[in-house]
Amino acid sequence: DEVRYMDIVNFIQDNYRNRISLQDLADKVHLTSAYLSKYIKKTLGSSFVKYLNDIRLQHAVQDLLCSDASITKVA
């Protein structure tokens, strides 16, 4: 279960800049999207979309604070 958890988190961290769907992730970890959705909600405490958006927001804040990139470019 720890390996599955890390596979999910790593996939999202590695691909947050790309357009990814729950089905993309489900295919990667060899689960159905329905099961994966429930698993993410249970283990990460939020839906896939909310978790993905939170990761994107965290990276955007970091980029704004630690780089010279414009707000437009970060967005």
PDB file of N, CA and C in Angstrom:
ATOM      1  N   ASP A   1       0.826  -1.202   0.000  1.00  0.00           N
ATOM      2  CA  ASP A   1       0.000   0.000   0.000  1.00  0.00           C
ATOM      3  C   ASP A   1       0.868   1.263   0.000  1.00  0.00           C
ATOM      4  N   GLU A   2       2.009   1.205   0.673  1.00  0.00           N
ATOM      5  CA  GLU A   2       2.940   2.326   0.682  1.00  0.00           C
ATOM      6  C   GLU A   2       3.480   2.607  -0.727  1.00  0.00           C
ATOM      7  N   VAL A   3       3.739   1.540  -1.478  1.00  0.00           N
ATOM      8  CA  VAL A   3       4.242   1.691  -2.845  1.00  0.00           C
ATOM      9  C   VAL A   3       3.182   2.347  -3.721  1.00  0.00           C
ATOM     10  N   ARG A   4       1.942   1.916  -3.594  1.00  0.00           N
ATOM     11  CA  ARG A   4       0.847   2.507  -4.371  1.00  0.00           C
ATOM     12  C   ARG A   4       0.715   3.993  -4.046  1.00  0.00           C
ATOM     13  N   TYR A   5       0.733   4.306  -2.766  1.00  0.00           N
ATOM     14  CA  TYR A   5       0.631   5.698  -2.322  1.00  0.00           C
ATOM     15  C   TYR A   5       1.744   6.543  -2.952  1.00  0.00           C
ATOM     16  N   MET A   6       2.975   6.048  -2.875  1.00  0.00           N
ATOM     17  CA  MET A   6       4.106   6.795  -3.421  1.00  0.00           C
ATOM     18  C   MET A   6       4.021   6.900  -4.944  1.00  0.00           C
ATOM     19  N   ASP A   7       3.555   5.859  -5.621  1.00  0.00           N
ATOM     20  CA  ASP A   7       3.373   5.918  -7.077  1.00  0.00           C
ATOM     21  C   ASP A   7       2.398   7.026  -7.455  1.00  0.00           C
ATOM     22  N   ILE A   8       1.311   7.123  -6.715  1.00  0.00           N
ATOM     23  CA  ILE A   8       0.283   8.134  -6.984  1.00  0.00           C
ATOM     24  C   ILE A   8       0.837   9.539  -6.748  1.00  0.00           C
ATOM     25  N   VAL A   9       1.419   9.745  -5.591  1.00  0.00           N
ATOM     26  CA  VAL A   9       1.956  11.067  -5.242  1.00  0.00           C
ATOM     27  C   VAL A   9       3.075  11.467  -6.207  1.00  0.00           C
ATOM     28  N   ASN A  10       3.965  10.541  -6.515  1.00  0.00           N
ATOM     29  CA  ASN A  10       5.063  10.848  -7.431  1.00  0.00           C
ATOM     30  C   ASN A  10       4.568  11.172  -8.836  1.00  0.00           C
ATOM     31  N   PHE A  11       3.573  10.429  -9.304  1.00  0.00           N
ATOM     32  CA  PHE A  11       3.025  10.707 -10.633  1.00  0.00           C
ATOM     33  C   PHE A  11       2.447  12.118 -10.691  1.00  0.00           C
ATOM     34  N   ILE A  12       1.712  12.480  -9.671  1.00  0.00           N
ATOM     35  CA  ILE A  12       1.113  13.820  -9.639  1.00  0.00           C
ATOM     36  C   ILE A  12       2.209  14.877  -9.543  1.00  0.00           C
ATOM     37  N   GLN A  13       3.193  14.672  -8.685  1.00  0.00           N
ATOM     38  CA  GLN A  13       4.293  15.639  -8.551  1.00  0.00           C
ATOM     39  C   GLN A  13       5.073  15.786  -9.853  1.00  0.00           C
ATOM     40  N   ASP A  14       5.287  14.680 -10.547  1.00  0.00           N
ATOM     41  CA  ASP A  14       6.069  14.714 -11.786  1.00  0.00           C
ATOM     42  C   ASP A  14       5.301  15.293 -12.972  1.00  0.00           C
ATOM     43  N   ASN A  15       3.978  15.258 -12.903  1.00  0.00           N
ATOM     44  CA  ASN A  15       3.169  15.633 -14.062  1.00  0.00           C
ATOM     45  C   ASN A  15       2.191  16.776 -13.816  1.00  0.00           C
ATOM     46  N   TYR A  16       2.314  17.477 -12.704  1.00  0.00           N
ATOM     47  CA  TYR A  16       1.335  18.504 -12.364  1.00  0.00           C
ATOM     48  C   TYR A  16       1.257  19.615 -13.415  1.00  0.00           C
ATOM     49  N   ARG A  17       2.324  19.822 -14.165  1.00  0.00           N
ATOM     50  CA  ARG A  17       2.305  20.880 -15.180  1.00  0.00           C
ATOM     51  C   ARG A  17       1.574  20.451 -16.448  1.00  0.00           C
ATOM     52  N   ASN A  18       1.348  19.170 -16.596  1.00  0.00           N
ATOM     53  CA  ASN A  18       0.674  18.637 -17.777  1.00  0.00           C
ATOM     54  C   ASN A  18      -0.820  18.485 -17.507  1.00  0.00           C
ATOM     55  N   ARG A  19      -1.544  18.325 -18.567  1.00  0.00           N
ATOM     56  CA  ARG A  19      -2.965  18.039 -18.436  1.00  0.00           C
ATOM     57  C   ARG A  19      -3.080  16.546 -18.110  1.00  0.00           C
ATOM     58  N   ILE A  20      -3.470  16.225 -16.891  1.00  0.00           N
ATOM     59  CA  ILE A  20      -3.629  14.826 -16.494  1.00  0.00           C
ATOM     60  C   ILE A  20      -5.021  14.624 -15.921  1.00  0.00           C
ATOM     61  N   SER A  21      -5.513  13.434 -16.108  1.00  0.00           N
ATOM     62  CA  SER A  21      -6.847  13.104 -15.612  1.00  0.00           C
ATOM     63  C   SER A  21      -6.748  11.954 -14.618  1.00  0.00           C
ATOM     64  N   LEU A  22      -7.818  11.744 -13.911  1.00  0.00           N
ATOM     65  CA  LEU A  22      -7.900  10.608 -13.005  1.00  0.00           C
ATOM     66  C   LEU A  22      -7.685   9.314 -13.783  1.00  0.00           C
ATOM     67  N   GLN A  23      -8.201   9.243 -14.992  1.00  0.00           N
ATOM     68  CA  GLN A  23      -8.039   8.042 -15.812  1.00  0.00           C
ATOM     69  C   GLN A  23      -6.580   7.832 -16.197  1.00  0.00           C
ATOM     70  N   ASP A  24      -5.848   8.905 -16.490  1.00  0.00           N
ATOM     71  CA  ASP A  24      -4.414   8.794 -16.785  1.00  0.00           C
ATOM     72  C   ASP A  24      -3.679   8.153 -15.614  1.00  0.00           C
ATOM     73  N   LEU A  25      -3.976   8.648 -14.424  1.00  0.00           N
ATOM     74  CA  LEU A  25      -3.340   8.124 -13.223  1.00  0.00           C
ATOM     75  C   LEU A  25      -3.780   6.690 -12.958  1.00  0.00           C
ATOM     76  N   ALA A  26      -5.053   6.415 -13.133  1.00  0.00           N
ATOM     77  CA  ALA A  26      -5.567   5.051 -12.926  1.00  0.00           C
ATOM     78  C   ALA A  26      -4.872   4.065 -13.854  1.00  0.00           C
ATOM     79  N   ASP A  27      -4.684   4.457 -15.102  1.00  0.00           N
ATOM     80  CA  ASP A  27      -3.975   3.595 -16.057  1.00  0.00           C
ATOM     81  C   ASP A  27      -2.538   3.352 -15.597  1.00  0.00           C
ATOM     82  N   LYS A  28      -1.898   4.386 -15.097  1.00  0.00           N
ATOM     83  CA  LYS A  28      -0.509   4.285 -14.658  1.00  0.00           C
ATOM     84  C   LYS A  28      -0.349   3.324 -13.481  1.00  0.00           C
ATOM     85  N   VAL A  29      -1.284   3.361 -12.538  1.00  0.00           N
ATOM     86  CA  VAL A  29      -1.171   2.525 -11.335  1.00  0.00           C
ATOM     87  C   VAL A  29      -2.022   1.260 -11.415  1.00  0.00           C
ATOM     88  N   HIS A  30      -2.589   1.012 -12.597  1.00  0.00           N
ATOM     89  CA  HIS A  30      -3.342  -0.223 -12.876  1.00  0.00           C
ATOM     90  C   HIS A  30      -4.531  -0.423 -11.933  1.00  0.00           C
ATOM     91  N   LEU A  31      -5.335   0.635 -11.799  1.00  0.00           N
ATOM     92  CA  LEU A  31      -6.556   0.585 -11.002  1.00  0.00           C
ATOM     93  C   LEU A  31      -7.693   1.158 -11.828  1.00  0.00           C
ATOM     94  N   THR A  32      -8.913   0.875 -11.415  1.00  0.00           N
ATOM     95  CA  THR A  32     -10.042   1.533 -12.061  1.00  0.00           C
ATOM     96  C   THR A  32     -10.116   2.964 -11.546  1.00  0.00           C
ATOM     97  N   SER A  33     -10.665   3.837 -12.346  1.00  0.00           N
ATOM     98  CA  SER A  33     -10.766   5.240 -11.915  1.00  0.00           C
ATOM     99  C   SER A  33     -11.690   5.377 -10.703  1.00  0.00           C
ATOM    100  N   ALA A  34     -12.722   4.557 -10.630  1.00  0.00           N
ATOM    101  CA  ALA A  34     -13.638   4.618  -9.482  1.00  0.00           C
ATOM    102  C   ALA A  34     -12.920   4.230  -8.191  1.00  0.00           C
ATOM    103  N   TYR A  35     -12.165   3.133  -8.233  1.00  0.00           N
ATOM    104  CA  TYR A  35     -11.435   2.705  -7.044  1.00  0.00           C
ATOM    105  C   TYR A  35     -10.373   3.735  -6.673  1.00  0.00           C
ATOM    106  N   LEU A  36      -9.645   4.226  -7.670  1.00  0.00           N
ATOM    107  CA  LEU A  36      -8.598   5.206  -7.415  1.00  0.00           C
ATOM    108  C   LEU A  36      -9.164   6.475  -6.795  1.00  0.00           C
ATOM    109  N   SER A  37     -10.309   6.917  -7.275  1.00  0.00           N
ATOM    110  CA  SER A  37     -10.946   8.104  -6.724  1.00  0.00           C
ATOM    111  C   SER A  37     -11.226   7.929  -5.234  1.00  0.00           C
ATOM    112  N   LYS A  38     -11.767   6.786  -4.864  1.00  0.00           N
ATOM    113  CA  LYS A  38     -12.051   6.505  -3.442  1.00  0.00           C
ATOM    114  C   LYS A  38     -10.760   6.388  -2.644  1.00  0.00           C
ATOM    115  N   TYR A  39      -9.762   5.745  -3.230  1.00  0.00           N
ATOM    116  CA  TYR A  39      -8.472   5.574  -2.554  1.00  0.00           C
ATOM    117  C   TYR A  39      -7.825   6.927  -2.276  1.00  0.00           C
ATOM    118  N   ILE A  40      -7.837   7.813  -3.265  1.00  0.00           N
ATOM    119  CA  ILE A  40      -7.241   9.140  -3.096  1.00  0.00           C
ATOM    120  C   ILE A  40      -7.989   9.925  -2.023  1.00  0.00           C
ATOM    121  N   LYS A  41      -9.286   9.875  -2.071  1.00  0.00           N
ATOM    122  CA  LYS A  41     -10.094  10.591  -1.075  1.00  0.00           C
ATOM    123  C   LYS A  41      -9.763  10.100   0.334  1.00  0.00           C
ATOM    124  N   LYS A  42      -9.618   8.783   0.468  1.00  0.00           N
ATOM    125  CA  LYS A  42      -9.351   8.192   1.778  1.00  0.00           C
ATOM    126  C   LYS A  42      -7.933   8.484   2.260  1.00  0.00           C
ATOM    127  N   THR A  43      -6.937   8.332   1.382  1.00  0.00           N
ATOM    128  CA  THR A  43      -5.551   8.455   1.822  1.00  0.00           C
ATOM    129  C   THR A  43      -5.017   9.882   1.784  1.00  0.00           C
ATOM    130  N   LEU A  44      -5.477  10.681   0.841  1.00  0.00           N
ATOM    131  CA  LEU A  44      -4.975  12.048   0.713  1.00  0.00           C
ATOM    132  C   LEU A  44      -5.929  13.083   1.311  1.00  0.00           C
ATOM    133  N   GLY A  45      -7.133  12.667   1.610  1.00  0.00           N
ATOM    134  CA  GLY A  45      -8.067  13.556   2.284  1.00  0.00           C
ATOM    135  C   GLY A  45      -8.802  14.533   1.387  1.00  0.00           C
ATOM    136  N   SER A  46      -8.658  14.380   0.076  1.00  0.00           N
ATOM    137  CA  SER A  46      -9.388  15.247  -0.846  1.00  0.00           C
ATOM    138  C   SER A  46      -9.553  14.529  -2.172  1.00  0.00           C
ATOM    139  N   SER A  47     -10.342  15.105  -3.034  1.00  0.00           N
ATOM    140  CA  SER A  47     -10.545  14.513  -4.352  1.00  0.00           C
ATOM    141  C   SER A  47      -9.277  14.651  -5.185  1.00  0.00           C
ATOM    142  N   PHE A  48      -9.196  13.894  -6.255  1.00  0.00           N
ATOM    143  CA  PHE A  48      -8.051  13.964  -7.164  1.00  0.00           C
ATOM    144  C   PHE A  48      -7.872  15.390  -7.690  1.00  0.00           C
ATOM    145  N   VAL A  49      -8.944  15.997  -8.162  1.00  0.00           N
ATOM    146  CA  VAL A  49      -8.863  17.336  -8.748  1.00  0.00           C
ATOM    147  C   VAL A  49      -8.406  18.356  -7.716  1.00  0.00           C
ATOM    148  N   LYS A  50      -8.940  18.286  -6.518  1.00  0.00           N
ATOM    149  CA  LYS A  50      -8.535  19.225  -5.474  1.00  0.00           C
ATOM    150  C   LYS A  50      -7.072  19.014  -5.102  1.00  0.00           C
ATOM    151  N   TYR A  51      -6.660  17.775  -4.954  1.00  0.00           N
ATOM    152  CA  TYR A  51      -5.264  17.495  -4.624  1.00  0.00           C
ATOM    153  C   TYR A  51      -4.339  18.012  -5.729  1.00  0.00           C
ATOM    154  N   LEU A  52      -4.676  17.726  -6.971  1.00  0.00           N
ATOM    155  CA  LEU A  52      -3.876  18.193  -8.108  1.00  0.00           C
ATOM    156  C   LEU A  52      -3.800  19.717  -8.129  1.00  0.00           C
ATOM    157  N   ASN A  53      -4.915  20.377  -7.934  1.00  0.00           N
ATOM    158  CA  ASN A  53      -4.926  21.845  -7.923  1.00  0.00           C
ATOM    159  C   ASN A  53      -4.129  22.402  -6.749  1.00  0.00           C
ATOM    160  N   ASP A  54      -4.185  21.738  -5.591  1.00  0.00           N
ATOM    161  CA  ASP A  54      -3.384  22.175  -4.442  1.00  0.00           C
ATOM    162  C   ASP A  54      -1.894  22.070  -4.745  1.00  0.00           C
ATOM    163  N   ILE A  55      -1.484  20.978  -5.396  1.00  0.00           N
ATOM    164  CA  ILE A  55      -0.080  20.807  -5.783  1.00  0.00           C
ATOM    165  C   ILE A  55       0.319  21.901  -6.764  1.00  0.00           C
ATOM    166  N   ARG A  56      -0.529  22.164  -7.735  1.00  0.00           N
ATOM    167  CA  ARG A  56      -0.233  23.221  -8.715  1.00  0.00           C
ATOM    168  C   ARG A  56      -0.112  24.578  -8.039  1.00  0.00           C
ATOM    169  N   LEU A  57      -0.982  24.850  -7.099  1.00  0.00           N
ATOM    170  CA  LEU A  57      -0.947  26.123  -6.384  1.00  0.00           C
ATOM    171  C   LEU A  57       0.316  26.249  -5.537  1.00  0.00           C
ATOM    172  N   GLN A  58       0.700  25.178  -4.867  1.00  0.00           N
ATOM    173  CA  GLN A  58       1.933  25.201  -4.065  1.00  0.00           C
ATOM    174  C   GLN A  58       3.142  25.514  -4.939  1.00  0.00           C
ATOM    175  N   HIS A  59       3.211  24.886  -6.098  1.00  0.00           N
ATOM    176  CA  HIS A  59       4.333  25.140  -7.004  1.00  0.00           C
ATOM    177  C   HIS A  59       4.285  26.558  -7.564  1.00  0.00           C
ATOM    178  N   ALA A  60       3.102  27.061  -7.835  1.00  0.00           N
ATOM    179  CA  ALA A  60       2.976  28.432  -8.343  1.00  0.00           C
ATOM    180  C   ALA A  60       3.455  29.435  -7.303  1.00  0.00           C
ATOM    181  N   VAL A  61       3.086  29.224  -6.057  1.00  0.00           N
ATOM    182  CA  VAL A  61       3.536  30.117  -4.983  1.00  0.00           C
ATOM    183  C   VAL A  61       5.055  30.080  -4.882  1.00  0.00           C
ATOM    184  N   GLN A  62       5.628  28.868  -4.919  1.00  0.00           N
ATOM    185  CA  GLN A  62       7.086  28.733  -4.873  1.00  0.00           C
ATOM    186  C   GLN A  62       7.751  29.466  -6.037  1.00  0.00           C
ATOM    187  N   ASP A  63       7.192  29.298  -7.224  1.00  0.00           N
ATOM    188  CA  ASP A  63       7.743  29.960  -8.405  1.00  0.00           C
ATOM    189  C   ASP A  63       7.683  31.483  -8.269  1.00  0.00           C
ATOM    190  N   LEU A  64       6.595  31.989  -7.730  1.00  0.00           N
ATOM    191  CA  LEU A  64       6.461  33.436  -7.558  1.00  0.00           C
ATOM    192  C   LEU A  64       7.426  33.976  -6.507  1.00  0.00           C
ATOM    193  N   LEU A  65       7.632  33.200  -5.457  1.00  0.00           N
ATOM    194  CA  LEU A  65       8.504  33.650  -4.381  1.00  0.00           C
ATOM    195  C   LEU A  65       9.988  33.485  -4.695  1.00  0.00           C
ATOM    196  N   CYS A  66      10.316  32.467  -5.464  1.00  0.00           N
ATOM    197  CA  CYS A  66      11.729  32.095  -5.616  1.00  0.00           C
ATOM    198  C   CYS A  66      12.289  32.277  -7.019  1.00  0.00           C
ATOM    199  N   SER A  67      11.538  32.871  -7.895  1.00  0.00           N
ATOM    200  CA  SER A  67      12.056  33.078  -9.249  1.00  0.00           C
ATOM    201  C   SER A  67      11.699  34.480  -9.736  1.00  0.00           C
ATOM    202  N   ASP A  68      12.255  34.818 -10.867  1.00  0.00           N
ATOM    203  CA  ASP A  68      11.970  36.115 -11.470  1.00  0.00           C
ATOM    204  C   ASP A  68      10.840  36.028 -12.489  1.00  0.00           C
ATOM    205  N   ALA A  69      10.197  34.864 -12.557  1.00  0.00           N
ATOM    206  CA  ALA A  69       9.118  34.652 -13.534  1.00  0.00           C
ATOM    207  C   ALA A  69       7.960  35.600 -13.223  1.00  0.00           C
ATOM    208  N   SER A  70       7.349  36.084 -14.277  1.00  0.00           N
ATOM    209  CA  SER A  70       6.203  36.981 -14.105  1.00  0.00           C
ATOM    210  C   SER A  70       4.988  36.195 -13.640  1.00  0.00           C
ATOM    211  N   ILE A  71       4.042  36.899 -13.080  1.00  0.00           N
ATOM    212  CA  ILE A  71       2.802  36.271 -12.652  1.00  0.00           C
ATOM    213  C   ILE A  71       2.106  35.618 -13.837  1.00  0.00           C
ATOM    214  N   THR A  72       2.134  36.281 -14.957  1.00  0.00           N
ATOM    215  CA  THR A  72       1.508  35.739 -16.167  1.00  0.00           C
ATOM    216  C   THR A  72       2.159  34.427 -16.570  1.00  0.00           C
ATOM    217  N   LYS A  73       3.478  34.389 -16.525  1.00  0.00           N
ATOM    218  CA  LYS A  73       4.178  33.153 -16.909  1.00  0.00           C
ATOM    219  C   LYS A  73       3.881  32.019 -15.926  1.00  0.00           C
ATOM    220  N   VAL A  74       3.860  32.322 -14.655  1.00  0.00           N
ATOM    221  CA  VAL A  74       3.568  31.300 -13.634  1.00  0.00           C
ATOM    222  C   VAL A  74       2.143  30.793 -13.799  1.00  0.00           C
ATOM    223  N   ALA A  75       1.230  31.725 -14.066  1.00  0.00           N
ATOM    224  CA  ALA A  75      -0.177  31.322 -14.232  1.00  0.00           C
ATOM    225  C   ALA A  75      -0.330  30.451 -15.452  1.00  0.00           C
TER     226      ALA A  75
END
